[in-house]
């Protein structure tokens, strides 16, 4: 039969992917934007920095032949209204 107690067992993959790794990845992206790591035309507003960060990520993925399903880094998919808040990635995959 079924074992309902297994529903609550520790799942290391999903716990790290949606917990530790999502938060760490989002924090790194936001910190690099705050440090001005992605310079360019169009100003240095936080959304502009996020777009440049994504362009750099996309170029890396193309170079390494990796598939990326995101369309951009945004305040919404980083759960971050501005660069002073603690972000958390809402991406999947």
mmCIF file with all atom_site columns, C-alpha atoms in Angstrom:
data_model
loop_
_atom_site.group_PDB
_atom_site.id
_atom_site.type_symbol
_atom_site.label_atom_id
_atom_site.label_alt_id
_atom_site.label_comp_id
_atom_site.label_asym_id
_atom_site.label_entity_id
_atom_site.label_seq_id
_atom_site.pdbx_PDB_ins_code
_atom_site.Cartn_x
_atom_site.Cartn_y
_atom_site.Cartn_z
_atom_site.occupancy
_atom_site.B_iso_or_equiv
_atom_site.pdbx_formal_charge
_atom_site.auth_seq_id
_atom_site.auth_comp_id
_atom_site.auth_asym_id
_atom_site.auth_atom_id
_atom_site.pdbx_PDB_model_num
ATOM 1  C CA . UNK A 1 1  ? 0.000  0.000  0.000   1.00 0.00 ? 1  UNK A CA 1
ATOM 2  C CA . UNK A 1 2  ? 0.854  3.625  0.197   1.00 0.00 ? 2  UNK A CA 1
ATOM 3  C CA . UNK A 1 3  ? 3.025  5.142  2.895   1.00 0.00 ? 3  UNK A CA 1
ATOM 4  C CA . UNK A 1 4  ? 1.739  8.649  3.668   1.00 0.00 ? 4  UNK A CA 1
ATOM 5  C CA . UNK A 1 5  ? 4.679  9.330  5.991   1.00 0.00 ? 5  UNK A CA 1
ATOM 6  C CA . UNK A 1 6  ? 7.024  9.329  2.972   1.00 0.00 ? 6  UNK A CA 1
ATOM 7  C CA . UNK A 1 7  ? 5.296  12.481 1.769   1.00 0.00 ? 7  UNK A CA 1
ATOM 8  C CA . UNK A 1 8  ? 7.207  14.410 4.442   1.00 0.00 ? 8  UNK A CA 1
ATOM 9  C CA . UNK A 1 9  ? 10.619 12.784 4.088   1.00 0.00 ? 9  UNK A CA 1
ATOM 10 C CA . UNK A 1 10 ? 13.662 14.974 3.478   1.00 0.00 ? 10 UNK A CA 1
ATOM 11 C CA . UNK A 1 11 ? 14.216 15.687 -0.193  1.00 0.00 ? 11 UNK A CA 1
ATOM 12 C CA . UNK A 1 12 ? 17.740 17.096 -0.460  1.00 0.00 ? 12 UNK A CA 1
ATOM 13 C CA . UNK A 1 13 ? 17.534 17.946 -4.158  1.00 0.00 ? 13 UNK A CA 1
ATOM 14 C CA . UNK A 1 14 ? 14.380 20.056 -3.962  1.00 0.00 ? 14 UNK A CA 1
ATOM 15 C CA . UNK A 1 15 ? 15.341 21.551 -0.605  1.00 0.00 ? 15 UNK A CA 1
ATOM 16 C CA . UNK A 1 16 ? 18.606 22.897 -1.991  1.00 0.00 ? 16 UNK A CA 1
ATOM 17 C CA . UNK A 1 17 ? 17.276 23.790 -5.450  1.00 0.00 ? 17 UNK A CA 1
ATOM 18 C CA . UNK A 1 18 ? 14.332 25.817 -4.151  1.00 0.00 ? 18 UNK A CA 1
ATOM 19 C CA . UNK A 1 19 ? 15.966 26.908 -0.891  1.00 0.00 ? 19 UNK A CA 1
ATOM 20 C CA . UNK A 1 20 ? 19.688 27.394 -0.556  1.00 0.00 ? 20 UNK A CA 1
ATOM 21 C CA . UNK A 1 21 ? 20.570 27.552 -4.247  1.00 0.00 ? 21 UNK A CA 1
ATOM 22 C CA . UNK A 1 22 ? 17.687 29.851 -5.228  1.00 0.00 ? 22 UNK A CA 1
ATOM 23 C CA . UNK A 1 23 ? 18.558 32.291 -2.454  1.00 0.00 ? 23 UNK A CA 1
ATOM 24 C CA . UNK A 1 24 ? 22.330 32.106 -3.066  1.00 0.00 ? 24 UNK A CA 1
ATOM 25 C CA . UNK A 1 25 ? 22.005 32.602 -6.812  1.00 0.00 ? 25 UNK A CA 1
ATOM 26 C CA . UNK A 1 26 ? 19.667 35.553 -6.424  1.00 0.00 ? 26 UNK A CA 1
ATOM 27 C CA . UNK A 1 27 ? 21.913 37.155 -3.766  1.00 0.00 ? 27 UNK A CA 1
ATOM 28 C CA . UNK A 1 28 ? 24.972 36.832 -6.000  1.00 0.00 ? 28 UNK A CA 1
ATOM 29 C CA . UNK A 1 29 ? 23.156 38.424 -8.945  1.00 0.00 ? 29 UNK A CA 1
ATOM 30 C CA . UNK A 1 30 ? 21.913 41.349 -6.842  1.00 0.00 ? 30 UNK A CA 1
ATOM 31 C CA . UNK A 1 31 ? 25.299 41.874 -5.165  1.00 0.00 ? 31 UNK A CA 1
ATOM 32 C CA . UNK A 1 32 ? 27.111 41.950 -8.505  1.00 0.00 ? 32 UNK A CA 1
ATOM 33 C CA . UNK A 1 33 ? 24.595 44.537 -9.745  1.00 0.00 ? 33 UNK A CA 1
ATOM 34 C CA . UNK A 1 34 ? 25.153 46.658 -6.619  1.00 0.00 ? 34 UNK A CA 1
ATOM 35 C CA . UNK A 1 35 ? 28.914 46.499 -7.207  1.00 0.00 ? 35 UNK A CA 1
ATOM 36 C CA . UNK A 1 36 ? 28.440 47.790 -10.762 1.00 0.00 ? 36 UNK A CA 1
ATOM 37 C CA . UNK A 1 37 ? 29.773 44.590 -12.302 1.00 0.00 ? 37 UNK A CA 1
ATOM 38 C CA . UNK A 1 38 ? 27.605 45.050 -15.423 1.00 0.00 ? 38 UNK A CA 1
ATOM 39 C CA . UNK A 1 39 ? 28.460 48.515 -16.834 1.00 0.00 ? 39 UNK A CA 1
ATOM 40 C CA . UNK A 1 40 ? 27.013 49.879 -20.047 1.00 0.00 ? 40 UNK A CA 1
ATOM 41 C CA . UNK A 1 41 ? 24.851 52.473 -21.724 1.00 0.00 ? 41 UNK A CA 1
ATOM 42 C CA . UNK A 1 42 ? 21.393 53.281 -20.408 1.00 0.00 ? 42 UNK A CA 1
ATOM 43 C CA . UNK A 1 43 ? 22.227 54.189 -16.823 1.00 0.00 ? 43 UNK A CA 1
ATOM 44 C CA . UNK A 1 44 ? 22.751 52.091 -13.745 1.00 0.00 ? 44 UNK A CA 1
ATOM 45 C CA . UNK A 1 45 ? 19.199 51.694 -12.449 1.00 0.00 ? 45 UNK A CA 1
ATOM 46 C CA . UNK A 1 46 ? 18.607 48.344 -10.762 1.00 0.00 ? 46 UNK A CA 1
ATOM 47 C CA . UNK A 1 47 ? 16.335 46.923 -13.551 1.00 0.00 ? 47 UNK A CA 1
ATOM 48 C CA . UNK A 1 48 ? 18.924 47.938 -16.175 1.00 0.00 ? 48 UNK A CA 1
ATOM 49 C CA . UNK A 1 49 ? 21.663 46.206 -14.177 1.00 0.00 ? 49 UNK A CA 1
ATOM 50 C CA . UNK A 1 50 ? 19.489 43.063 -13.932 1.00 0.00 ? 50 UNK A CA 1
ATOM 51 C CA . UNK A 1 51 ? 19.009 43.038 -17.721 1.00 0.00 ? 51 UNK A CA 1
ATOM 52 C CA . UNK A 1 52 ? 22.755 43.332 -18.260 1.00 0.00 ? 52 UNK A CA 1
ATOM 53 C CA . UNK A 1 53 ? 23.369 40.537 -15.736 1.00 0.00 ? 53 UNK A CA 1
ATOM 54 C CA . UNK A 1 54 ? 20.961 38.332 -17.662 1.00 0.00 ? 54 UNK A CA 1
ATOM 55 C CA . UNK A 1 55 ? 22.662 39.150 -20.968 1.00 0.00 ? 55 UNK A CA 1
ATOM 56 C CA . UNK A 1 56 ? 25.966 38.038 -19.447 1.00 0.00 ? 56 UNK A CA 1
ATOM 57 C CA . UNK A 1 57 ? 24.364 34.848 -18.096 1.00 0.00 ? 57 UNK A CA 1
ATOM 58 C CA . UNK A 1 58 ? 22.747 34.097 -21.452 1.00 0.00 ? 58 UNK A CA 1
ATOM 59 C CA . UNK A 1 59 ? 26.057 34.561 -23.271 1.00 0.00 ? 59 UNK A CA 1
ATOM 60 C CA . UNK A 1 60 ? 27.740 32.165 -20.829 1.00 0.00 ? 60 UNK A CA 1
ATOM 61 C CA . UNK A 1 61 ? 24.982 29.583 -21.364 1.00 0.00 ? 61 UNK A CA 1
ATOM 62 C CA . UNK A 1 62 ? 25.279 29.863 -25.140 1.00 0.00 ? 62 UNK A CA 1
ATOM 63 C CA . UNK A 1 63 ? 29.060 29.469 -24.937 1.00 0.00 ? 63 UNK A CA 1
ATOM 64 C CA . UNK A 1 64 ? 28.773 26.397 -22.714 1.00 0.00 ? 64 UNK A CA 1
ATOM 65 C CA . UNK A 1 65 ? 25.814 24.982 -24.706 1.00 0.00 ? 65 UNK A CA 1
ATOM 66 C CA . UNK A 1 66 ? 23.521 25.154 -21.688 1.00 0.00 ? 66 UNK A CA 1
ATOM 67 C CA . UNK A 1 67 ? 19.774 25.669 -21.961 1.00 0.00 ? 67 UNK A CA 1
ATOM 68 C CA . UNK A 1 68 ? 18.314 28.637 -20.077 1.00 0.00 ? 68 UNK A CA 1
ATOM 69 C CA . UNK A 1 69 ? 14.542 28.941 -19.776 1.00 0.00 ? 69 UNK A CA 1
ATOM 70 C CA . UNK A 1 70 ? 14.390 32.381 -18.168 1.00 0.00 ? 70 UNK A CA 1
ATOM 71 C CA . UNK A 1 71 ? 13.726 35.383 -20.373 1.00 0.00 ? 71 UNK A CA 1
ATOM 72 C CA . UNK A 1 72 ? 15.337 37.935 -18.073 1.00 0.00 ? 72 UNK A CA 1
ATOM 73 C CA . UNK A 1 73 ? 16.305 38.625 -14.469 1.00 0.00 ? 73 UNK A CA 1
ATOM 74 C CA . UNK A 1 74 ? 13.597 40.842 -13.000 1.00 0.00 ? 74 UNK A CA 1
ATOM 75 C CA . UNK A 1 75 ? 12.651 42.195 -9.608  1.00 0.00 ? 75 UNK A CA 1
ATOM 76 C CA . UNK A 1 76 ? 9.709  39.789 -9.713  1.00 0.00 ? 76 UNK A CA 1
ATOM 77 C CA . UNK A 1 77 ? 11.575 36.542 -10.433 1.00 0.00 ? 77 UNK A CA 1
ATOM 78 C CA . UNK A 1 78 ? 14.182 37.516 -7.819  1.00 0.00 ? 78 UNK A CA 1
ATOM 79 C CA . UNK A 1 79 ? 11.468 38.407 -5.247  1.00 0.00 ? 79 UNK A CA 1
ATOM 80 C CA . UNK A 1 80 ? 13.275 41.692 -4.778  1.00 0.00 ? 80 UNK A CA 1
ATOM 81 C CA . UNK A 1 81 ? 11.518 45.063 -4.993  1.00 0.00 ? 81 UNK A CA 1
ATOM 82 C CA . UNK A 1 82 ? 14.860 46.896 -4.801  1.00 0.00 ? 82 UNK A CA 1
ATOM 83 C CA . UNK A 1 83 ? 18.532 46.076 -4.391  1.00 0.00 ? 83 UNK A CA 1
ATOM 84 C CA . UNK A 1 84 ? 18.458 46.608 -0.599  1.00 0.00 ? 84 UNK A CA 1
ATOM 85 C CA . UNK A 1 85 ? 16.134 43.664 0.066   1.00 0.00 ? 85 UNK A CA 1
ATOM 86 C CA . UNK A 1 86 ? 17.041 40.009 0.528   1.00 0.00 ? 86 UNK A CA 1
ATOM 87 C CA . UNK A 1 87 ? 16.317 38.345 -2.848  1.00 0.00 ? 87 UNK A CA 1
ATOM 88 C CA . UNK A 1 88 ? 15.212 34.788 -3.500  1.00 0.00 ? 88 UNK A CA 1
ATOM 89 C CA . UNK A 1 89 ? 15.052 33.255 -6.964  1.00 0.00 ? 89 UNK A CA 1
ATOM 90 C CA . UNK A 1 90 ? 11.654 32.009 -8.105  1.00 0.00 ? 90 UNK A CA 1
ATOM 91 C CA . UNK A 1 91 ? 12.990 30.124 -11.108 1.00 0.00 ? 91 UNK A CA 1
ATOM 92 C CA . UNK A 1 92 ? 12.430 26.443 -11.901 1.00 0.00 ? 92 UNK A CA 1
ATOM 93 C CA . UNK A 1 93 ? 14.615 23.825 -13.518 1.00 0.00 ? 93 UNK A CA 1
#
